Short mmCIF file of C-alpha atoms in Angstrom, two decimals:
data_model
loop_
_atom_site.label_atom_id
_atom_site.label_comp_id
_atom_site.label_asym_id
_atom_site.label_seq_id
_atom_site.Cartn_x
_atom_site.Cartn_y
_atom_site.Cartn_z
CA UNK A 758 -0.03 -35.03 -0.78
CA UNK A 759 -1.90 -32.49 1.36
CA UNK A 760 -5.17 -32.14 -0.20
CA UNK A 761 -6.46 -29.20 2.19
CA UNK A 762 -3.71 -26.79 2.78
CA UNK A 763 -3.65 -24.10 5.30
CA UNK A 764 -4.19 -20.87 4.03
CA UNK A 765 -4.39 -18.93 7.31
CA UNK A 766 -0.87 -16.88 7.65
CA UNK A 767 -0.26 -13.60 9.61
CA UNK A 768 0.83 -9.99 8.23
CA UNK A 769 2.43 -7.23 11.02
CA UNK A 770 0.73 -9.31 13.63
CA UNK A 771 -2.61 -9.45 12.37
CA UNK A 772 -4.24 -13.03 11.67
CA UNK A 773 -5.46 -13.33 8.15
CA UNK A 774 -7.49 -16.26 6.74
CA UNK A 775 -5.42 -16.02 3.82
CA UNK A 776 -2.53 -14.27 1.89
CA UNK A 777 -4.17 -12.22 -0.15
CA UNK A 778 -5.21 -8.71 0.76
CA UNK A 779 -7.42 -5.87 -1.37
CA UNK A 780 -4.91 -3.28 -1.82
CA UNK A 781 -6.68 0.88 -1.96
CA UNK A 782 -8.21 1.12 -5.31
CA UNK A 783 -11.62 2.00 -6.72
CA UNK A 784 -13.31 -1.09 -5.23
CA UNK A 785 -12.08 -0.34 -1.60
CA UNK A 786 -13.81 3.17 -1.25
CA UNK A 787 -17.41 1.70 -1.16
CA UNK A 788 -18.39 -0.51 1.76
CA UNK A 789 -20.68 -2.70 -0.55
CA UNK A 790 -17.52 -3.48 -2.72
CA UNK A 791 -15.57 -4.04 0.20
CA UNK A 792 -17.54 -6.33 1.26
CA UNK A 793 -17.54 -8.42 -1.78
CA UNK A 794 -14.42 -8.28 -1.94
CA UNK A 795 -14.07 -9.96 1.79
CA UNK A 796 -16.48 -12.42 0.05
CA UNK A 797 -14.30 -13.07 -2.29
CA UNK A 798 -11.67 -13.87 -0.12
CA UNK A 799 -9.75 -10.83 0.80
CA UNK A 800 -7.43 -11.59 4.19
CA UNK A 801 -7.78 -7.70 4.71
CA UNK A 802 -8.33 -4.53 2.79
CA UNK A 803 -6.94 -1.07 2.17
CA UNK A 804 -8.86 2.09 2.31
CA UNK A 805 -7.56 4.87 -0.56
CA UNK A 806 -5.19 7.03 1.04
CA UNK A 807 -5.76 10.17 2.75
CA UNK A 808 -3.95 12.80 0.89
CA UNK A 809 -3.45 15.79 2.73
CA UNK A 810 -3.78 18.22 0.06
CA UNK A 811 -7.09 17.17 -0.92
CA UNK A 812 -8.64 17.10 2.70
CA UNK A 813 -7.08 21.04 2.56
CA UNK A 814 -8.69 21.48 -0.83
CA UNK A 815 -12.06 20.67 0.37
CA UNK A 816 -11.94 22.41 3.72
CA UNK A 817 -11.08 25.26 1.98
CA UNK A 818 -13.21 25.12 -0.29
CA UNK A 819 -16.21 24.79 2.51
CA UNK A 820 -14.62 28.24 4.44
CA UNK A 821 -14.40 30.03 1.33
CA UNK A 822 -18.45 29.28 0.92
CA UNK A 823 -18.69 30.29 3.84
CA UNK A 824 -17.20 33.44 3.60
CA UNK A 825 -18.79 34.65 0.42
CA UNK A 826 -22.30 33.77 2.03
CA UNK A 827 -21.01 36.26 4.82
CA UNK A 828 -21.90 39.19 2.19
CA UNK A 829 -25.32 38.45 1.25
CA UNK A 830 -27.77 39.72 3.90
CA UNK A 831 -30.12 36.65 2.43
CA UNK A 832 -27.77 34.27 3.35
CA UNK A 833 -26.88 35.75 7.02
CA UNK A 834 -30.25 36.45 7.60
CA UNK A 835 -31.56 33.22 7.08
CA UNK A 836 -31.04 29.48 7.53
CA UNK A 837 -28.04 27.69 7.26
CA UNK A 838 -27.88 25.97 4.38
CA UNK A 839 -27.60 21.98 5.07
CA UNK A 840 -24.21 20.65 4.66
CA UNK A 841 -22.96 16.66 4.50
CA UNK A 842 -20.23 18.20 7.17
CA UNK A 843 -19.13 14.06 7.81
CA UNK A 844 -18.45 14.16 3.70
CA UNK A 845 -16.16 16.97 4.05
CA UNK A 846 -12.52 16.86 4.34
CA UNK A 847 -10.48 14.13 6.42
CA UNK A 848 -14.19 13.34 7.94
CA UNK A 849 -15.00 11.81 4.32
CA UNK A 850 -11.74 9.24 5.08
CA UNK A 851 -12.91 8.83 8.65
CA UNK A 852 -16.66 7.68 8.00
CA UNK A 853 -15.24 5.09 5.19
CA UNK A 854 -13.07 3.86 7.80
CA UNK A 855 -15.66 3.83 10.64
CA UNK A 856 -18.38 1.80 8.52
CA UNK A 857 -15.92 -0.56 6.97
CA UNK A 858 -14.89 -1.45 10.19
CA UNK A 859 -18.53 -2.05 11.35
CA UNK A 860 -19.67 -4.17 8.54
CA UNK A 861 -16.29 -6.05 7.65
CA UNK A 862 -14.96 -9.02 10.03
CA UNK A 863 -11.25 -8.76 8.24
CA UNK A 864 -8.81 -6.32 9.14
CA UNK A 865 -9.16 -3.09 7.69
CA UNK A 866 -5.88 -1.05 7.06
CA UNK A 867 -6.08 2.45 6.70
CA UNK A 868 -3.49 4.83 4.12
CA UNK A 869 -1.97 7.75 5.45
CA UNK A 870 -0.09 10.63 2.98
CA UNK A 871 0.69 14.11 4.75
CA UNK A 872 2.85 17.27 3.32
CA UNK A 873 3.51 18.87 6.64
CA UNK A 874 5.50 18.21 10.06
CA UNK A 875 3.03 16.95 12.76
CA UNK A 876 -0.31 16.82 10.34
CA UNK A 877 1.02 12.60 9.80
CA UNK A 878 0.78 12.17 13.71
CA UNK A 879 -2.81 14.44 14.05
CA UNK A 880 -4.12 12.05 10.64
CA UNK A 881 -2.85 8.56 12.26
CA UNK A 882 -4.38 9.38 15.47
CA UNK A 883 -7.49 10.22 14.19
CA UNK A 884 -7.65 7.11 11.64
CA UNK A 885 -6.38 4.90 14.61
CA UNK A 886 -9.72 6.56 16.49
CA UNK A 887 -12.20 5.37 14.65
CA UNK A 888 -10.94 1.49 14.44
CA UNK A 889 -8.04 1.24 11.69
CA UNK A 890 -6.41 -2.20 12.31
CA UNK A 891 -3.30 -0.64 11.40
CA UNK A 892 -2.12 2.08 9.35
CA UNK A 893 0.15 2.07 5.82
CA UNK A 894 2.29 5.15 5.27
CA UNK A 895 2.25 5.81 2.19
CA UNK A 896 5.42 7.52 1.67
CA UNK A 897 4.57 8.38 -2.51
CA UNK A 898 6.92 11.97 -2.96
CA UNK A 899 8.91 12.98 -5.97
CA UNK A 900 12.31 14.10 -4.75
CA UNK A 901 12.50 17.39 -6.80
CA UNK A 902 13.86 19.70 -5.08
CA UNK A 903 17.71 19.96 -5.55
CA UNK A 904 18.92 21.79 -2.71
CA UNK A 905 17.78 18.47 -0.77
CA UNK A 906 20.37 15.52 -0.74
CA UNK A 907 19.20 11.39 -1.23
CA UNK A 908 20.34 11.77 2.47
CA UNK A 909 17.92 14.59 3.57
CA UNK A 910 14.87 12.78 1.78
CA UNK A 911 15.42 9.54 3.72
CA UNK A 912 16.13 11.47 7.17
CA UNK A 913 12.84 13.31 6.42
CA UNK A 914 11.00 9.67 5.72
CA UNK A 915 12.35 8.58 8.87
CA UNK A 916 11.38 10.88 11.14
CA UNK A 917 8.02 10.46 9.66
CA UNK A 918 8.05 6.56 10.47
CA UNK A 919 9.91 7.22 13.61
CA UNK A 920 6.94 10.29 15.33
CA UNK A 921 4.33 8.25 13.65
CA UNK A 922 5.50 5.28 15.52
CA UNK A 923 5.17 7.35 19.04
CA UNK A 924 1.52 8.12 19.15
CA UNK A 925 0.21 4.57 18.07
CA UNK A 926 -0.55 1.55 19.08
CA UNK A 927 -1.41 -0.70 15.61
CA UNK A 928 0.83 -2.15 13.42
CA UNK A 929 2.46 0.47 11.28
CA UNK A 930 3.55 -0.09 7.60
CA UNK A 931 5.89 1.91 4.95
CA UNK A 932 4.37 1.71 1.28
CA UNK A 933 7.89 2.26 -0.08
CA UNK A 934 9.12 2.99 -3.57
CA UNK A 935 12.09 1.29 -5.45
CA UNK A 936 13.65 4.49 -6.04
CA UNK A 937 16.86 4.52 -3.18
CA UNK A 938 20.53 4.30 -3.86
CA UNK A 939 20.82 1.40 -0.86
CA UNK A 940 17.61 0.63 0.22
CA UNK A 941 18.35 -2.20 2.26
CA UNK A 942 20.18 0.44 4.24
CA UNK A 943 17.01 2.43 4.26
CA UNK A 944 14.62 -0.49 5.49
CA UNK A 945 16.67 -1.63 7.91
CA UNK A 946 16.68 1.93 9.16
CA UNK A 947 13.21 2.59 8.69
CA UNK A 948 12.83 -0.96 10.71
CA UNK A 949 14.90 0.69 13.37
CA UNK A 950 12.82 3.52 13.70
CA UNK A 951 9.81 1.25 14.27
CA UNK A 952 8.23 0.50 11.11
CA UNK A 953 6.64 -3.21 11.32
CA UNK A 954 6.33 -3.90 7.79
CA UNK A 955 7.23 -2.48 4.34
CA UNK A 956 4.77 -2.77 0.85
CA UNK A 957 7.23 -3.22 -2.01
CA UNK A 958 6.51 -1.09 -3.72
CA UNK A 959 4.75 1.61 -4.55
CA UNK A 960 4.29 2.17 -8.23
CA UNK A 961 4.68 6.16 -9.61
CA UNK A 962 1.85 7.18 -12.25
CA UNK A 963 3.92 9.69 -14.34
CA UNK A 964 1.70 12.14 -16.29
CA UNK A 965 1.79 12.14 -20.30
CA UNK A 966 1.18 14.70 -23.15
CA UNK A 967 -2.10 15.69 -24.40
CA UNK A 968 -0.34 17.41 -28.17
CA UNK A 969 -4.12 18.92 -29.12
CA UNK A 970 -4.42 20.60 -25.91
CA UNK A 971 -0.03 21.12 -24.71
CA UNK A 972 -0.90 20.08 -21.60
CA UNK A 973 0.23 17.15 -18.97
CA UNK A 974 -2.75 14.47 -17.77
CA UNK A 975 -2.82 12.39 -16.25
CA UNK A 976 -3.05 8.53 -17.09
CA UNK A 977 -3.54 5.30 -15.28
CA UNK A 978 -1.65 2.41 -16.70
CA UNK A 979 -2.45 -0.34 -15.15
CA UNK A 980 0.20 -2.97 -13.70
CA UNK A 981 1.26 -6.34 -15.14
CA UNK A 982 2.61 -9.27 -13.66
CA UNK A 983 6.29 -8.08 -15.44
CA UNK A 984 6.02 -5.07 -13.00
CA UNK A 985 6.32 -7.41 -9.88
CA UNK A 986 9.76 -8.87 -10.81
CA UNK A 987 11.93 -5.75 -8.75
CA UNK A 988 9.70 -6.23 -5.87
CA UNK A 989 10.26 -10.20 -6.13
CA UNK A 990 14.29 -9.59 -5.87
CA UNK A 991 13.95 -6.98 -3.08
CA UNK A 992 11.63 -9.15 -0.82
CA UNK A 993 13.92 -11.72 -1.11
CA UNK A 994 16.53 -9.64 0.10
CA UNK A 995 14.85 -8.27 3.05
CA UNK A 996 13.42 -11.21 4.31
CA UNK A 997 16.85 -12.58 4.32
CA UNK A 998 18.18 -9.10 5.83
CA UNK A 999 15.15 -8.56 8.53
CA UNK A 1000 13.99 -11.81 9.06
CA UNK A 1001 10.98 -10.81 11.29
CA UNK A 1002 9.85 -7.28 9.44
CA UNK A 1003 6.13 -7.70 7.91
CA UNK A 1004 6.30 -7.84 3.54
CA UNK A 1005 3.69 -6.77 1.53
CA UNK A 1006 4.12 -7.62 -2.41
CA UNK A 1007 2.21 -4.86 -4.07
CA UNK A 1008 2.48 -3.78 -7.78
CA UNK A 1009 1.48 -6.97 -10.73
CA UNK A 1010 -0.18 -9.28 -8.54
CA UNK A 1011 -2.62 -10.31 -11.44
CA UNK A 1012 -2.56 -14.29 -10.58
CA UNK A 1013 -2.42 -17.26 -8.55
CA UNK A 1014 1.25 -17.47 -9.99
CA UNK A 1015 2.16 -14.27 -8.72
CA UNK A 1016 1.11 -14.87 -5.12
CA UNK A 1017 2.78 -17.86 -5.53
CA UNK A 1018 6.08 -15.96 -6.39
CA UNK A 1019 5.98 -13.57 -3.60
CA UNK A 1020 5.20 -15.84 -1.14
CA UNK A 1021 8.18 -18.00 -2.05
CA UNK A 1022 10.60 -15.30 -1.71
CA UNK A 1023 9.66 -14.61 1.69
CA UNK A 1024 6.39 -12.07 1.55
CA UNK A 1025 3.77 -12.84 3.89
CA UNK A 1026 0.93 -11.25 2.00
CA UNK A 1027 0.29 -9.98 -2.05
CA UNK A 1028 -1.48 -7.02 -2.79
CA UNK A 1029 -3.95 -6.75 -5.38
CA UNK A 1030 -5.38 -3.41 -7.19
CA UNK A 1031 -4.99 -3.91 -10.98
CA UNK A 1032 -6.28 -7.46 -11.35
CA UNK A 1033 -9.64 -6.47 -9.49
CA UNK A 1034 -10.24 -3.37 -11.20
CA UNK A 1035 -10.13 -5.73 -14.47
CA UNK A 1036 -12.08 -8.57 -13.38
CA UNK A 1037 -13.88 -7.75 -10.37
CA UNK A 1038 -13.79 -9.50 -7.03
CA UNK A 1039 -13.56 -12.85 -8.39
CA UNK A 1040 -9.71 -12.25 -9.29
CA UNK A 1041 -8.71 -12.45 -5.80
CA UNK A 1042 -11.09 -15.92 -5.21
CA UNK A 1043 -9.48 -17.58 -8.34
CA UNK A 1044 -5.69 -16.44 -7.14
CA UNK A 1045 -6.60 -18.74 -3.70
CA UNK A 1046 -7.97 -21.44 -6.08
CA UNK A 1047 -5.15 -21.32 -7.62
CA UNK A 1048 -2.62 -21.32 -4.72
CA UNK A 1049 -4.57 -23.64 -2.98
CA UNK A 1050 -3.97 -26.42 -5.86
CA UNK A 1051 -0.54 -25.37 -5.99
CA UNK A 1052 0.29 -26.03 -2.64
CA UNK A 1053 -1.48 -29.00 -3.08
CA UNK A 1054 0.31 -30.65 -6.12
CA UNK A 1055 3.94 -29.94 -4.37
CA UNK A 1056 2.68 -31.61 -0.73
CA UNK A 1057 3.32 -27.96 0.97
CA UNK A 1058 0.97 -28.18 4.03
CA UNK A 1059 0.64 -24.34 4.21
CA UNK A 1060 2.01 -21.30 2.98
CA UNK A 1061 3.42 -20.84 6.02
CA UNK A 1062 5.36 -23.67 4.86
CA UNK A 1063 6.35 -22.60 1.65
CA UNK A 1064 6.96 -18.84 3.01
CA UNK A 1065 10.89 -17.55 2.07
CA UNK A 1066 11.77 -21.16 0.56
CA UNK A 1067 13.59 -18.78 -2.46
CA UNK A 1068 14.78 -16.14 -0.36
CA UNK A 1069 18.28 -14.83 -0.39
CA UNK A 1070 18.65 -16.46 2.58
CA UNK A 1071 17.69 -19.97 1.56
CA UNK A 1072 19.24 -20.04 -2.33
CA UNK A 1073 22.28 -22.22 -2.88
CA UNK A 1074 23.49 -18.38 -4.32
CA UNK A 1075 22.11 -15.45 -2.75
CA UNK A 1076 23.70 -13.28 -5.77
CA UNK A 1077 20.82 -15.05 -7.94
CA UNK A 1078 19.30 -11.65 -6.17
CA UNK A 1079 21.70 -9.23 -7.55
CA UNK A 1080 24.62 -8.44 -9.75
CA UNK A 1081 24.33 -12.25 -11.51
CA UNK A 1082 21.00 -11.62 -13.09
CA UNK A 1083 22.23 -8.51 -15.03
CA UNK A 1084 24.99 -10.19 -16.12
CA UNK A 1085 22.75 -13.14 -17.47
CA UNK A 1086 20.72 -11.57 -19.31
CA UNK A 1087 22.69 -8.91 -21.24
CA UNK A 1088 25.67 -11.52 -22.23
CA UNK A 1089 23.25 -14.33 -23.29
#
């Protein structure tokens, strides 16, 4: 029995002292909580993603201040108000970036998610600038409009993944939601088109009903370990499928069992939001514990070792994966 397994694995090329990254929540948009979380035994962290709209929202915001000071002849006449300008639209997501990066030794992976043609290649750049270690698209869009075919959506992702790709040189990842009619056909696509990894998957917070006010709000629901079972079948799958593409679990990684699952079907990292908003950095040091005994008590050396042992491509019936687990359950 191997009493010290090796934690140490890799995740789109990046070495990582462990499986277990800090996926963008609350905790990762403070450098002090970052770096407790590193303490804790993060492998790597994600910033909160930069969402276009709200860096517009801000800097227009800033002009339109501007422009009503314009017709005061106090104001023009006299000093310039002082203005956090580094606070202030994408700069806020740039100076989280830059200081993480100076006081974390991990790798720090920054979240990218544009509207328009050519603003996800000026972001990336600029992210890539300042010291991201690599860069998650974050591809979270409701499909709504019906004029637009399944087909145009995923062309539309692609070329995203595929002009990102061309101005950078980090690892690039898709944070990917379940919702595609073949989306093996889509990975290996998006694979094609040079994405190194995929986070499976991204989870969609639908608004609900305030009936006092009649009016939508939003609410956070928070994940549960039940949630990760899709993104267990599907990472099994690809990691049968593209062998050598970075996976991400993401999405009810709330134990030690649950990193336990994903690595076995073939993910090389879990990603954890919920479970540290709930108990604090300490959830990620007891899911290594955890692992780390487990490994232990079945004589795996590493997870290295243990990495895809349940994937598609290593059952006695990849179908386990697919159309024989509807069946199971719904005639039993």
């Amino acid at each position: 029995m191997s009493t010290h397994p090796v934690l140490a694995t890799h995740y789109l090329g990046l070495p990582l002292s462990g499986p277990v990254i800090a996926s963008a929540g609350p905790l990762t948009r403070d450098v002090d909580s970052l770096t407790a979380l590193q303490d804790a035994g993060a492998a790597a962290v994600v910033l909160p993603s930069l969402f276009e709209e709200d860096v517009l929202d801000e800097e227009w915001r800033l002009a339109d201040m501007m422009d009503a000071g314009d017709g005061f002849a106090e104001f023009s006449a006299g000093p310039l108000p002082t203005i956090d300008l580094p606070e202030l639209g994408a700069a806020h997501h740039l100076r989280l970036l830059e200081r993480a990066k100076a006081a974390l030794e991990v790798p720090v992976i920054a979240s990218l998610n544009a509207t328009h043609h050519g603003s996800w290649e000026r972001y990336a750049r600029m992210m890539v600038e300042v010291g991201a270690d690599a860069l998650e698209l974050n591809l979270y869009t409701v499909a709504a409009d019906r004029a637009q075919s399944a087909a145009d959506v995923e062309a539309r992702q692609l070329d995203i993944i595929a002009s990102v790709r061309g101005c950078l040189d980090v690892p690039l990842a898709v944070k990917v939601s379940p919702y595609y009619s073949s989306f093996g056909h889509f990975a290996a696509a998006a694979y094609h088109q040079g994405a190194d990894g995929f986070v499976v998957f991204n989870r969609f917070y639908a608004p609900d009903i305030d009936l006092d006010r009649l009016a939508l709000t939003p609410r956070l629901a928070l994940s549960s370990s039940a949630d990760l079972r899709v993104a267990l079948r599907w990472l099994g799958i690809l990691r049968a499928q593209l062998p050598d593409v970075g996976l991400a679990a993401t999405g009810g990684v709330h134990g030690w069992e649950d990193v336990v699952k994903s690595l076995l079907v073939g993910a090389d990292v879990a990603c954890t939001t919920a479970a540290v908003i709930q108990q604090g950095p300490a959830a990620i040091t007891g899911m290594l514990d955890g692992l780390r005994s487990w490994l232990a008590e079945h004589d795996y050396d590493s997870v290295d070792q243990l990495r895809g042992s349940m994937s598609a491509a290593s059952v006695p019936d990849p179908s386990t994966y697919e159309r024989s687990q509807y069946r199971e359950i719904v005639t039993h």
